[in-house]
Coordinates of N, CA and C in Angstrom, one line a residue:
Chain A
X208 N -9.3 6.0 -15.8 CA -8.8 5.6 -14.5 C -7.6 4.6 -14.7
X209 N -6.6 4.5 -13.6 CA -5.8 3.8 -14.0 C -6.0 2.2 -13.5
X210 N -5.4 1.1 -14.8 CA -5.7 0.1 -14.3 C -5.0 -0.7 -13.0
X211 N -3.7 -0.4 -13.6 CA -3.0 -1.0 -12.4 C -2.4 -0.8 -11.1
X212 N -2.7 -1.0 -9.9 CA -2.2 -0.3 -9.0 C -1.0 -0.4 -8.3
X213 N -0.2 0.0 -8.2 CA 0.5 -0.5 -7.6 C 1.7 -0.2 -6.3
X214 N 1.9 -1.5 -5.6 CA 2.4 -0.9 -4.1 C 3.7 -2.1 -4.1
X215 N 5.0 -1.0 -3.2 CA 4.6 -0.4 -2.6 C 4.6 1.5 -3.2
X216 N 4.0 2.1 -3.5 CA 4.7 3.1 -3.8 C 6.6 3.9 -3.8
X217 N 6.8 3.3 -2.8 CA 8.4 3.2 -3.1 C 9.1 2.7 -2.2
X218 N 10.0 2.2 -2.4 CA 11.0 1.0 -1.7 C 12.8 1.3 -1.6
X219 N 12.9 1.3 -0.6 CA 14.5 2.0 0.0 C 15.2 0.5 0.6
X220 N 16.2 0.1 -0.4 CA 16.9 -1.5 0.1 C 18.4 -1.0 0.1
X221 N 19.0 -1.8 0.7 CA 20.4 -1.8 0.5 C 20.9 -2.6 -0.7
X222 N 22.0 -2.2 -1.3 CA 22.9 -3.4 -2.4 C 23.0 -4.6 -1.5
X223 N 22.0 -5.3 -2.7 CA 22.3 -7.7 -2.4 C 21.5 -8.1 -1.7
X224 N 20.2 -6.6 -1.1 CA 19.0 -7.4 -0.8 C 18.2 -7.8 -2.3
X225 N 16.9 -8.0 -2.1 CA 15.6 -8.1 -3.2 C 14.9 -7.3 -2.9
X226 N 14.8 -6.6 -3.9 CA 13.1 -6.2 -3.7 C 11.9 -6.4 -4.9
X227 N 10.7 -6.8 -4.4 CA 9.5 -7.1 -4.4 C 8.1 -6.2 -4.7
X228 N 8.2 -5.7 -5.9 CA 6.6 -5.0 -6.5 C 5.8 -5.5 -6.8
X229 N 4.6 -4.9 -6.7 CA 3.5 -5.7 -6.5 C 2.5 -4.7 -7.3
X230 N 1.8 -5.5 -8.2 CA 0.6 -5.0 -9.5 C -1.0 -5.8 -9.3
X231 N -1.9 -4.8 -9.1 CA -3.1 -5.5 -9.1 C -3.7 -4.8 -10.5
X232 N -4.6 -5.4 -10.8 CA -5.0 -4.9 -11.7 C -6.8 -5.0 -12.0
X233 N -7.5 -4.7 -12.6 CA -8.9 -4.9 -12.4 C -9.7 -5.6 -13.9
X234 N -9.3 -5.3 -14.8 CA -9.8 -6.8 -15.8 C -9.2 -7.3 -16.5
X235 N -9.6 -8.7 -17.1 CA -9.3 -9.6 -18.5 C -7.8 -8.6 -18.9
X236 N -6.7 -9.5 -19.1 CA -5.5 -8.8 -20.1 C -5.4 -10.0 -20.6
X237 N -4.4 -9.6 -21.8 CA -3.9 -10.3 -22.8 C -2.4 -11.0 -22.1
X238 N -2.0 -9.4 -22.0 CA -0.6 -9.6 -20.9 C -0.4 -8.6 -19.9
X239 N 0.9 -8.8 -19.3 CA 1.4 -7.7 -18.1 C 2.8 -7.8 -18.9
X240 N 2.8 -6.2 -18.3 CA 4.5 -6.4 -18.8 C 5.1 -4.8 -17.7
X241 N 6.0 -5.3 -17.4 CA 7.0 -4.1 -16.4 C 8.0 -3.2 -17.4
X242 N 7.8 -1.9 -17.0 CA 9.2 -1.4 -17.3 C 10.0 -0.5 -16.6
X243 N 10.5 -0.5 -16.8 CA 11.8 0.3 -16.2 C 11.9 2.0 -16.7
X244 N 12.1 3.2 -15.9 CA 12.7 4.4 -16.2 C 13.3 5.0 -15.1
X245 N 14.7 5.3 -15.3 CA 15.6 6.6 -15.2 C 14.9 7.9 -15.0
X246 N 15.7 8.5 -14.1 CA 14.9 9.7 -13.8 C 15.5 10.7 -15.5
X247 N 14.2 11.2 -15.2 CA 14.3 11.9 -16.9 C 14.2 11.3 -18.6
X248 N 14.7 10.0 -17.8 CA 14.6 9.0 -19.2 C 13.1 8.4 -19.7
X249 N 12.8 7.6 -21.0 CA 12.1 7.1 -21.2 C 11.7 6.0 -20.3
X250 N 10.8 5.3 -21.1 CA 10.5 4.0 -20.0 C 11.2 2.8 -21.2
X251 N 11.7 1.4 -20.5 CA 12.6 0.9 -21.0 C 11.5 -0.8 -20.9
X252 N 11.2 -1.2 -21.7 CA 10.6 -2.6 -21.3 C 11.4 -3.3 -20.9
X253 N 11.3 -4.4 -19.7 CA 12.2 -5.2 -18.7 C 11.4 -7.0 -19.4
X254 N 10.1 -7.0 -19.1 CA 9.7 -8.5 -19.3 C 8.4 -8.4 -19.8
X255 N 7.5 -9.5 -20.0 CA 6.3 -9.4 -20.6 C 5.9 -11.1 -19.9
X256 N 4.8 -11.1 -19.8 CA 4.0 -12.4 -18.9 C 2.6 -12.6 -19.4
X257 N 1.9 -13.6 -20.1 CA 1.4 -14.0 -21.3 C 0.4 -14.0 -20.3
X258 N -0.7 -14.1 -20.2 CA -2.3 -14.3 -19.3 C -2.5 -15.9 -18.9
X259 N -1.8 -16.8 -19.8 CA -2.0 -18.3 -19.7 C -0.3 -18.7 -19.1
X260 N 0.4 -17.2 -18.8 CA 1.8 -18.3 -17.7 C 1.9 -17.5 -16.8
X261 N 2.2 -18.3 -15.8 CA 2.1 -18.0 -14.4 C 3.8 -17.5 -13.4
X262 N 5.0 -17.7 -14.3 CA 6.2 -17.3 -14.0 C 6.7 -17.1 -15.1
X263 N 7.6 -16.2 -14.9 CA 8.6 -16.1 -15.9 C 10.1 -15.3 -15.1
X264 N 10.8 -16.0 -16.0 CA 12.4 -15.4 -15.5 C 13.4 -14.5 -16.9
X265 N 13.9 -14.0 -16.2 CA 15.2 -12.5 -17.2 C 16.1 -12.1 -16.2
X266 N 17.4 -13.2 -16.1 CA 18.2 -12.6 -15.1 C 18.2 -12.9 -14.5
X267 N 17.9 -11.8 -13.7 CA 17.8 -11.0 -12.3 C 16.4 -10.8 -11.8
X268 N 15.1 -11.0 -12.6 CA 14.3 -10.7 -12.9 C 13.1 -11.9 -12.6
X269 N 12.5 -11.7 -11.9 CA 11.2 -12.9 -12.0 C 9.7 -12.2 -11.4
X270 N 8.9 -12.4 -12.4 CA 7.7 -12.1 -12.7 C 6.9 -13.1 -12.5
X271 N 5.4 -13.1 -11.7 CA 4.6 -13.8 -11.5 C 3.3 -12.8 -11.6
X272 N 2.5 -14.0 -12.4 CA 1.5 -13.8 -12.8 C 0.0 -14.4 -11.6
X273 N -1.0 -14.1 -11.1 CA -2.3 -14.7 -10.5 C -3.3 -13.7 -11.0
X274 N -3.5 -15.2 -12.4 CA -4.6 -13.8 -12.9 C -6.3 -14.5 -12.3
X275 N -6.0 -15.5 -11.2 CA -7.5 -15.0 -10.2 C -7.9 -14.1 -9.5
X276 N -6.1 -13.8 -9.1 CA -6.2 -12.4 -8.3 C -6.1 -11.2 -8.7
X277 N -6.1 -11.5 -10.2 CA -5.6 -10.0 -10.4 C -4.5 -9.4 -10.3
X278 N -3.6 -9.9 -9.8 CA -1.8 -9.4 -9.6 C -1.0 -9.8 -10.0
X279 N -0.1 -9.4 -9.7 CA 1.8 -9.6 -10.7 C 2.6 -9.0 -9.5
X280 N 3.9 -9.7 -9.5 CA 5.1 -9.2 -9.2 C 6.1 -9.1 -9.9
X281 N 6.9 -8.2 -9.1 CA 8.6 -8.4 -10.0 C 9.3 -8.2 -8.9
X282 N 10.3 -9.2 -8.7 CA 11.3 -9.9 -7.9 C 12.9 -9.8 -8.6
X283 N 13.1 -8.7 -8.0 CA 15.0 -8.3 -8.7 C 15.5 -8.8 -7.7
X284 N 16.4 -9.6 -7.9 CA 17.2 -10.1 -6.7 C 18.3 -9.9 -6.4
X285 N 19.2 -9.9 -5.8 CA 21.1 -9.0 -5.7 C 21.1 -7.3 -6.2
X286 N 20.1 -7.2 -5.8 CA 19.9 -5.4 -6.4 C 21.2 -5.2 -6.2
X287 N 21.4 -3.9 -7.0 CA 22.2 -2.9 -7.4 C 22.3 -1.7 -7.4
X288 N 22.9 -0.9 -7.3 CA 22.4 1.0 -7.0 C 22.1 0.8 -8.3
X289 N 22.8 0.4 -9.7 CA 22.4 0.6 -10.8 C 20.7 0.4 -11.1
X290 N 20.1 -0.1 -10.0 CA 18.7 -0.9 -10.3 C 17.9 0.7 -9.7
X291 N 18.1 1.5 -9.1 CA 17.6 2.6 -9.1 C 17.1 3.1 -9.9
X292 N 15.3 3.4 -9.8 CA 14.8 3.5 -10.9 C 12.8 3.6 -10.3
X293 N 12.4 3.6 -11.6 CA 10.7 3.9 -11.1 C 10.5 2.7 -12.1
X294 N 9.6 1.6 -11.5 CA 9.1 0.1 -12.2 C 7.4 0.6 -11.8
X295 N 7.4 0.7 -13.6 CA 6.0 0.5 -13.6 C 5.3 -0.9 -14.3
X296 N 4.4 -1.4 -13.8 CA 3.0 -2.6 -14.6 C 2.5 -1.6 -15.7
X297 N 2.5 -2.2 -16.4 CA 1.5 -1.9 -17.5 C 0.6 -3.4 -18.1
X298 N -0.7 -3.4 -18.2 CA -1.4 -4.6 -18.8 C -2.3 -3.8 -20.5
X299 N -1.9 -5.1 -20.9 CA -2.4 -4.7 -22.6 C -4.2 -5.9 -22.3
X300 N -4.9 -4.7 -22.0 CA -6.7 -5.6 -21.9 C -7.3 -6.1 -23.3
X301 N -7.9 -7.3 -22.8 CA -8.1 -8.6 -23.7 C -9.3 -7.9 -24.4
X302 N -9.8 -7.9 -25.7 CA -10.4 -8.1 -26.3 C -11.2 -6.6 -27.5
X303 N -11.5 -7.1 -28.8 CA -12.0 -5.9 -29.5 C -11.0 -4.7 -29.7
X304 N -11.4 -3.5 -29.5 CA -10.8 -2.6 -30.2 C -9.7 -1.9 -29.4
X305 N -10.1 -3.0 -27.8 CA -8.8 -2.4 -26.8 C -7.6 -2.7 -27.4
X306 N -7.9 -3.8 -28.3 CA -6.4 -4.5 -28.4 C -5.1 -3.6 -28.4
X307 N -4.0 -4.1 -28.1 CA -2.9 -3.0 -28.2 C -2.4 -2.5 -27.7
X308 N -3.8 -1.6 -26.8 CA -4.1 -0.4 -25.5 C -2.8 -0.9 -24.7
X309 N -2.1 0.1 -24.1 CA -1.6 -0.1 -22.8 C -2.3 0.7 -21.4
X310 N -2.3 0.0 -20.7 CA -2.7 1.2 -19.5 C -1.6 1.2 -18.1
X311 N -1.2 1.7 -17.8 CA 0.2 1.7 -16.6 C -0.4 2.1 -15.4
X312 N 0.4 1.6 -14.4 CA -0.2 1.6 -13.0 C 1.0 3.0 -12.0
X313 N 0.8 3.5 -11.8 CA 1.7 4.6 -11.4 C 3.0 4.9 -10.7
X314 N 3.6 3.3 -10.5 CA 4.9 3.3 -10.5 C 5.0 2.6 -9.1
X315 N 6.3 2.0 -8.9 CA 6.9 2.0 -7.5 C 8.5 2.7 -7.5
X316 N 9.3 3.9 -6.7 CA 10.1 4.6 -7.3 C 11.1 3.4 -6.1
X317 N 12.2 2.7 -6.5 CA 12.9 2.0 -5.7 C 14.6 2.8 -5.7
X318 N 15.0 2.4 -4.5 CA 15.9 3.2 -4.1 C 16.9 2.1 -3.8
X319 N 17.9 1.9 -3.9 CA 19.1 0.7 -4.0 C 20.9 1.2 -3.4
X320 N 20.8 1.7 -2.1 CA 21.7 2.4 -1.4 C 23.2 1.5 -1.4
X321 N 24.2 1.9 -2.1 CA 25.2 1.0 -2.2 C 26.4 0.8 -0.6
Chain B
X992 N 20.2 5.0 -36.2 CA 19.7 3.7 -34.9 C 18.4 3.2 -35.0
X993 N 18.1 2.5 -35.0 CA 16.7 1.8 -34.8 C 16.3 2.1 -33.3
X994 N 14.6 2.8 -33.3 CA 13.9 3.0 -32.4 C 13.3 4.5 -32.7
X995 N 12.3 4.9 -31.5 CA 11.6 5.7 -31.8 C 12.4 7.2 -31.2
X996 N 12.4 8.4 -32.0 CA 12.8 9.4 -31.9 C 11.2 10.1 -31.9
X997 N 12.0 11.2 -30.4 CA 11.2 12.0 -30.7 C 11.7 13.6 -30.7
X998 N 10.5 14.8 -31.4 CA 11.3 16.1 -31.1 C 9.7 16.9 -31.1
X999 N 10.3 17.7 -30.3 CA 12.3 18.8 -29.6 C 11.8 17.8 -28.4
X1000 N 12.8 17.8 -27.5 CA 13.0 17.1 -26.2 C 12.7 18.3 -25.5
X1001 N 12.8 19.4 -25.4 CA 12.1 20.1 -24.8 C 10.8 21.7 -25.6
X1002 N 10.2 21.9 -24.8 CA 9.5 23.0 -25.6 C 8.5 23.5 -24.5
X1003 N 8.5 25.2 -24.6 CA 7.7 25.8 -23.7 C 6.8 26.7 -24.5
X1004 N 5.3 26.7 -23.8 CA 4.4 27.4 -25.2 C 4.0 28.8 -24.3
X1005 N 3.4 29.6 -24.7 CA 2.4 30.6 -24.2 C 1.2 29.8 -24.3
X1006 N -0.1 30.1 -23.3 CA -1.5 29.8 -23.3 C -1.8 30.2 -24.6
X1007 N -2.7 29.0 -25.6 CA -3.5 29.8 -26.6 C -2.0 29.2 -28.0
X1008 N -1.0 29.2 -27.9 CA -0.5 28.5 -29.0 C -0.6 27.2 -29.7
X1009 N -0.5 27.1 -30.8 CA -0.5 25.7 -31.0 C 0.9 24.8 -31.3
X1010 N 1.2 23.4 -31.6 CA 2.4 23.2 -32.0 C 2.1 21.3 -32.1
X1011 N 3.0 21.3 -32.5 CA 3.2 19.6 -32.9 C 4.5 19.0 -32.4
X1012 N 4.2 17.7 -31.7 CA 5.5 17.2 -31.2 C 5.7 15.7 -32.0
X1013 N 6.5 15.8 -32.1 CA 6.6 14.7 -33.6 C 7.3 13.5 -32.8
X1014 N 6.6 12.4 -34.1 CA 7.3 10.9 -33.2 C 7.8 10.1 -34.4
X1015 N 8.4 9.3 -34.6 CA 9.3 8.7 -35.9 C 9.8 7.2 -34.9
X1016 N 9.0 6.4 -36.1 CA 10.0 5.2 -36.1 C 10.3 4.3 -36.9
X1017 N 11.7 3.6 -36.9 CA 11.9 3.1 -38.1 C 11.9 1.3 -38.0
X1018 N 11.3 0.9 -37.3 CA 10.8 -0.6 -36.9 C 10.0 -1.3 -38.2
X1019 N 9.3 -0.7 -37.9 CA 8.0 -0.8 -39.3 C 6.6 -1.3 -38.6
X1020 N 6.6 -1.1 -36.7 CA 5.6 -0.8 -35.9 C 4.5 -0.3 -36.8
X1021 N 3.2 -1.9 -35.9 CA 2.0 -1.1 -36.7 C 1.4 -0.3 -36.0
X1022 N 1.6 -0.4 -34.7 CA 1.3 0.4 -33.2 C 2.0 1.4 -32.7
X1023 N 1.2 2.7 -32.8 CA 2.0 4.0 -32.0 C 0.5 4.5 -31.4
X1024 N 1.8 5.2 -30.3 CA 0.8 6.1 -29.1 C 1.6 7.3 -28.4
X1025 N 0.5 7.3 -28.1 CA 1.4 8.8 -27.4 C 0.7 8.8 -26.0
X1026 N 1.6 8.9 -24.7 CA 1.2 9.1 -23.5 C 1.8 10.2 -22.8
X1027 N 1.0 10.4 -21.9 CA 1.4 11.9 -20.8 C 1.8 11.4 -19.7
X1028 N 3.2 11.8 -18.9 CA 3.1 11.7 -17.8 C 3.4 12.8 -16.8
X1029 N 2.8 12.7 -15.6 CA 2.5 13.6 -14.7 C 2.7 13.1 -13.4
X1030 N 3.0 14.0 -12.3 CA 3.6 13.4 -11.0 C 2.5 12.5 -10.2
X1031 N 2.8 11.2 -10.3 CA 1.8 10.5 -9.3 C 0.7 10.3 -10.3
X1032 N 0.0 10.8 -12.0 CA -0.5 10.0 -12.3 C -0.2 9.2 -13.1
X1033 N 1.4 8.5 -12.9 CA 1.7 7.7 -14.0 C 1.3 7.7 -15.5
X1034 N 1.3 6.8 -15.9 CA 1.7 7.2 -18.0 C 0.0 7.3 -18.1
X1035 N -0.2 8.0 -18.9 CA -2.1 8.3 -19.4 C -2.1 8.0 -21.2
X1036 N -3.0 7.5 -21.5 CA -3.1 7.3 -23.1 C -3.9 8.4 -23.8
X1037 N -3.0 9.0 -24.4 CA -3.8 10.1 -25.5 C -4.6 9.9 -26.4
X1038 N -3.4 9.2 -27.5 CA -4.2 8.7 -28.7 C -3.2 7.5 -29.2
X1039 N -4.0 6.8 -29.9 CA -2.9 5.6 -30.5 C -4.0 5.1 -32.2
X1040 N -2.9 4.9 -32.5 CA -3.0 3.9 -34.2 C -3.0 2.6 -34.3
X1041 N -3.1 1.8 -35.0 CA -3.0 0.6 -35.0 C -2.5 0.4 -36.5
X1042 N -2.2 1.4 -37.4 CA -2.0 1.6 -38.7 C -1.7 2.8 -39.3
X1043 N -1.5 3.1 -40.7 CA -1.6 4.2 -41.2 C -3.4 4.3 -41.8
X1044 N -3.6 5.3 -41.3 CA -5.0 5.8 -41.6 C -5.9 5.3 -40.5
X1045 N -5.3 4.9 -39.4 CA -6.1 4.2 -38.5 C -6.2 4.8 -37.0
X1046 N -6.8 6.0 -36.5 CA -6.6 6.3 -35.1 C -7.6 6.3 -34.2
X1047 N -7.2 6.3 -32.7 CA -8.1 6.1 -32.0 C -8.2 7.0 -31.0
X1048 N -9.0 7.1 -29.8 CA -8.9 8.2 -28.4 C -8.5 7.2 -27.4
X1049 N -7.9 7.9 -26.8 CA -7.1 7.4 -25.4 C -8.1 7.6 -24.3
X1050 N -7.5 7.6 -22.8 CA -7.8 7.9 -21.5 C -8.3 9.3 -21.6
X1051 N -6.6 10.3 -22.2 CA -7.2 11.8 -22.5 C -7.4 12.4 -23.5
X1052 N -8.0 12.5 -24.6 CA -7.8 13.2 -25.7 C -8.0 14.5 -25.7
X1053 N -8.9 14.8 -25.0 CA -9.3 16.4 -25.1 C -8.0 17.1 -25.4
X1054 N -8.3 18.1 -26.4 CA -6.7 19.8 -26.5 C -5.9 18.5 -27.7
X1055 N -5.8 17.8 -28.0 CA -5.0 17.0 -28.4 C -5.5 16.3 -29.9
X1056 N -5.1 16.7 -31.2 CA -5.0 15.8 -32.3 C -4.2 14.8 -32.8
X1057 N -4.4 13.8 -33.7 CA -3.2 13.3 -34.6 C -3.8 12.4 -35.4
X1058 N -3.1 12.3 -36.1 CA -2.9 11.8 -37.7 C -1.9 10.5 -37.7
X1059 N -2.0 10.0 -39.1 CA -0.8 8.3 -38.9 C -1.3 8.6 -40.5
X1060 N -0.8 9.2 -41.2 CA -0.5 9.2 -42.6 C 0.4 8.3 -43.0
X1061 N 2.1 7.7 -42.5 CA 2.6 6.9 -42.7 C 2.7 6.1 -41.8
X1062 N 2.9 4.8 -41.9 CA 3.8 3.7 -40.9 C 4.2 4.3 -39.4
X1063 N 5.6 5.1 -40.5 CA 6.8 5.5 -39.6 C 6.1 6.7 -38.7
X1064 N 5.4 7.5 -39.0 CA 5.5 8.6 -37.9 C 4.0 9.3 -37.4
X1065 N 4.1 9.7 -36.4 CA 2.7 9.5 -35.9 C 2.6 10.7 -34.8
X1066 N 2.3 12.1 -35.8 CA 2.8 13.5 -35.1 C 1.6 13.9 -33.6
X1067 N 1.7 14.9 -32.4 CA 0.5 15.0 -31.6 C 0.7 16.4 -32.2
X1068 N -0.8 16.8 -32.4 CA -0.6 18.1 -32.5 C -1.6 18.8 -30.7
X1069 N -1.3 19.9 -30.3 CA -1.8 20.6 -29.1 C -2.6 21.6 -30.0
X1070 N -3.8 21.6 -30.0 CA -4.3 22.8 -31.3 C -4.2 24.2 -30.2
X1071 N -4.3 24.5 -28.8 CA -4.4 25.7 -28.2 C -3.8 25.2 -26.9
X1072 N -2.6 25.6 -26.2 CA -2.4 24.9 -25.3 C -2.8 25.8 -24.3
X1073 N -2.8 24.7 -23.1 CA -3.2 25.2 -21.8 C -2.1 24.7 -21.1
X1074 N -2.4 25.4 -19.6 CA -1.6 25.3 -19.1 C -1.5 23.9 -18.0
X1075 N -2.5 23.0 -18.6 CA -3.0 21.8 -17.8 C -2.7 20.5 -18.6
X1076 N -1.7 21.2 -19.8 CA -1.0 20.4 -20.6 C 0.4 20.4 -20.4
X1077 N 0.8 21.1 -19.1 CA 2.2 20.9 -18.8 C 2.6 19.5 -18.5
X1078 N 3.5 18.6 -19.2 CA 3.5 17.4 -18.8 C 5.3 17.0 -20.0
X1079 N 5.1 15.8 -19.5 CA 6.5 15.1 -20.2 C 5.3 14.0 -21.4
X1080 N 5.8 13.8 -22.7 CA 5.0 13.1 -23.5 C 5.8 12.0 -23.8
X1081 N 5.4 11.0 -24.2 CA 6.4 10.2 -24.4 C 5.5 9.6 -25.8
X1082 N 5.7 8.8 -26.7 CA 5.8 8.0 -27.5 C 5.8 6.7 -27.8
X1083 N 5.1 5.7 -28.1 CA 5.6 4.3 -28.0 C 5.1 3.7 -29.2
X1084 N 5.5 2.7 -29.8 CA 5.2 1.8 -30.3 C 5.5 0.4 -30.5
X1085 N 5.0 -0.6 -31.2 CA 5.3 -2.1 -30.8 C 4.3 -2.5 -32.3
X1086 N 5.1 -3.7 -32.7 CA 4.3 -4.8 -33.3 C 3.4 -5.1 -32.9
X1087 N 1.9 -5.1 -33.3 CA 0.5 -5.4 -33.1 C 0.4 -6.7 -32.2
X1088 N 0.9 -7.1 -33.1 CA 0.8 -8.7 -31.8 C 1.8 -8.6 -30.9
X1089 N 1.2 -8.8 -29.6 CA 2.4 -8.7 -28.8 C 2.9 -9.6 -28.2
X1090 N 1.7 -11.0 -28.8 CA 2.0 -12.1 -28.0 C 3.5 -12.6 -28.7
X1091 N 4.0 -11.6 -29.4 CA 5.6 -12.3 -29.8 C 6.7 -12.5 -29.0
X1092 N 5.6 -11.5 -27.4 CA 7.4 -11.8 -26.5 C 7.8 -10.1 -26.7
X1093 N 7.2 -9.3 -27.7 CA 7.9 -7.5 -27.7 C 7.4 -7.1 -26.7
X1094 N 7.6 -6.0 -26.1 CA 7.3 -4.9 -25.3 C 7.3 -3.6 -26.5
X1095 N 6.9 -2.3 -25.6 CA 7.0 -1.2 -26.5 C 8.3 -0.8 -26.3
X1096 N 8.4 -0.4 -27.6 CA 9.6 0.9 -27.6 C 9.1 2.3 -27.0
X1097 N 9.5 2.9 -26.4 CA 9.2 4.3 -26.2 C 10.5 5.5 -26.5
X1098 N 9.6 6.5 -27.0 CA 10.6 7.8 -27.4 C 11.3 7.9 -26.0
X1099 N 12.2 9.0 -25.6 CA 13.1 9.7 -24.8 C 12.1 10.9 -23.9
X1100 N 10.8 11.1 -24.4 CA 10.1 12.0 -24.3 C 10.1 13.6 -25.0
X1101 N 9.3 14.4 -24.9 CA 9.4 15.8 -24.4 C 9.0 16.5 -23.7
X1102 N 9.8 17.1 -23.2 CA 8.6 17.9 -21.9 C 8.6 19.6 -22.2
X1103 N 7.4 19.6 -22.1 CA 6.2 21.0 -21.9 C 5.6 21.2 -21.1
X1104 N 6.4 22.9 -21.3 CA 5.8 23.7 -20.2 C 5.2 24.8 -21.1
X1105 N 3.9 24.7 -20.8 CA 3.1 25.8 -20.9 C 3.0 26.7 -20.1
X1106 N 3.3 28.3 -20.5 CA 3.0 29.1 -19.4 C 2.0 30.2 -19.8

């Protein structure tokens, strides 16, 4: 099953608003990390967010961690049609033989209308 | 170039074939994997290594083998495909510790169509 869920399933903004994804997830990780894919393309890692920090910044880019609650965001801000794309969570789960493991949450497809 | 290649980028089988979709990388990653993705169920884990000589099962392994004979490359083989293996595969790998701040590299994919 997948670990991370995530909403909104997809998001339609104009160029130089923000938009806002949102990752829950259901146990213990090591980390969270977002990535980015192009239609057709691979997936591209964007950021990574440690289990013991609670923000992080890249850019354009800001990531928050609540690992009481189980969730993450990612906060692009002055979007861009270039930002058009599917952002998935992925969390690498803490401990033993998981180590490593990635498990991905099924995407939010965002749409950035210039 | 440095990163993970993969091949063929595309490939279509008959039910009941077998075939290998190969992954290469030149990082010196002690971690590879191979995921499937599919519409709405986002990336699924097949199989992953942590090493040469070292593999493990994923989310799905069933229809699905592989091997990690070297470092660099870390082949899937499909020993009979079905048609429930149509999917885009992708590839990844990353330095073991991740707490360095890496993310994965991921191949370009391939996608298979089984008919």
């Amino acid at each position: 099953s997948q670990q991370g869920e995530e909403d909104p399933q997809a998001l339609s903004i104009q160029e130089g608003e923000n938009a806002t994804m949102n990752c829950s997830y259901k146990t213990s990780i090591n980390n969270l990390q977002w990535y980015r894919q192009n239609s057709g393309r691979g997936l591209v890692h964007l950021i990574l967010i440690r289990s013991n920090e609670r923000e992080k910044h890249s850019g354009r880019l800001r990531v928050t961690l609540d690992t009481s609650k189980k969730s993450s965001s990612l906060l692009i801000t002055a979007s861009r049609a270039a930002d058009t794309a599917s952002y998935f969570c992925a969390t690498d789960e803490s401990g033993g033989t998981s180590y490593g493991k990635l498990t991905f949450g099924q995407g939010t497809i965002l749409t950035v209308h210039p | 170039n440095a990163g993970v290649t993969q091949t063929p980028k595309f490939q279509v089988l008959k039910t009941g074939q077998s075939m290998t979709l190969q992954c290469a990388q030149d990082m010196n990653h002690e971690y590879m994997s191979w995921y499937r993705q599919d519409p709405g169920m986002g990336l699924r884990l097949i199989h992953y290594s942590v090493g040469a000589g070292i593999t493990d099962q994923g989310e799905v392994p069933n229809g699905y083998n592989v091997s990690r004979s070297t470092t660099e490359d870390f082949p899937l083989r499909l020993l009979s495909a079905a048609p429930s293996q149509t999917s885009v595969y992708f590839c990844a790998s990353s330095y073991l510790r991740t707490l360095e701040n890496y993310g994965y590299t991921f191949g370009s994919g391939t996608r298979l169509t089984v008919v």
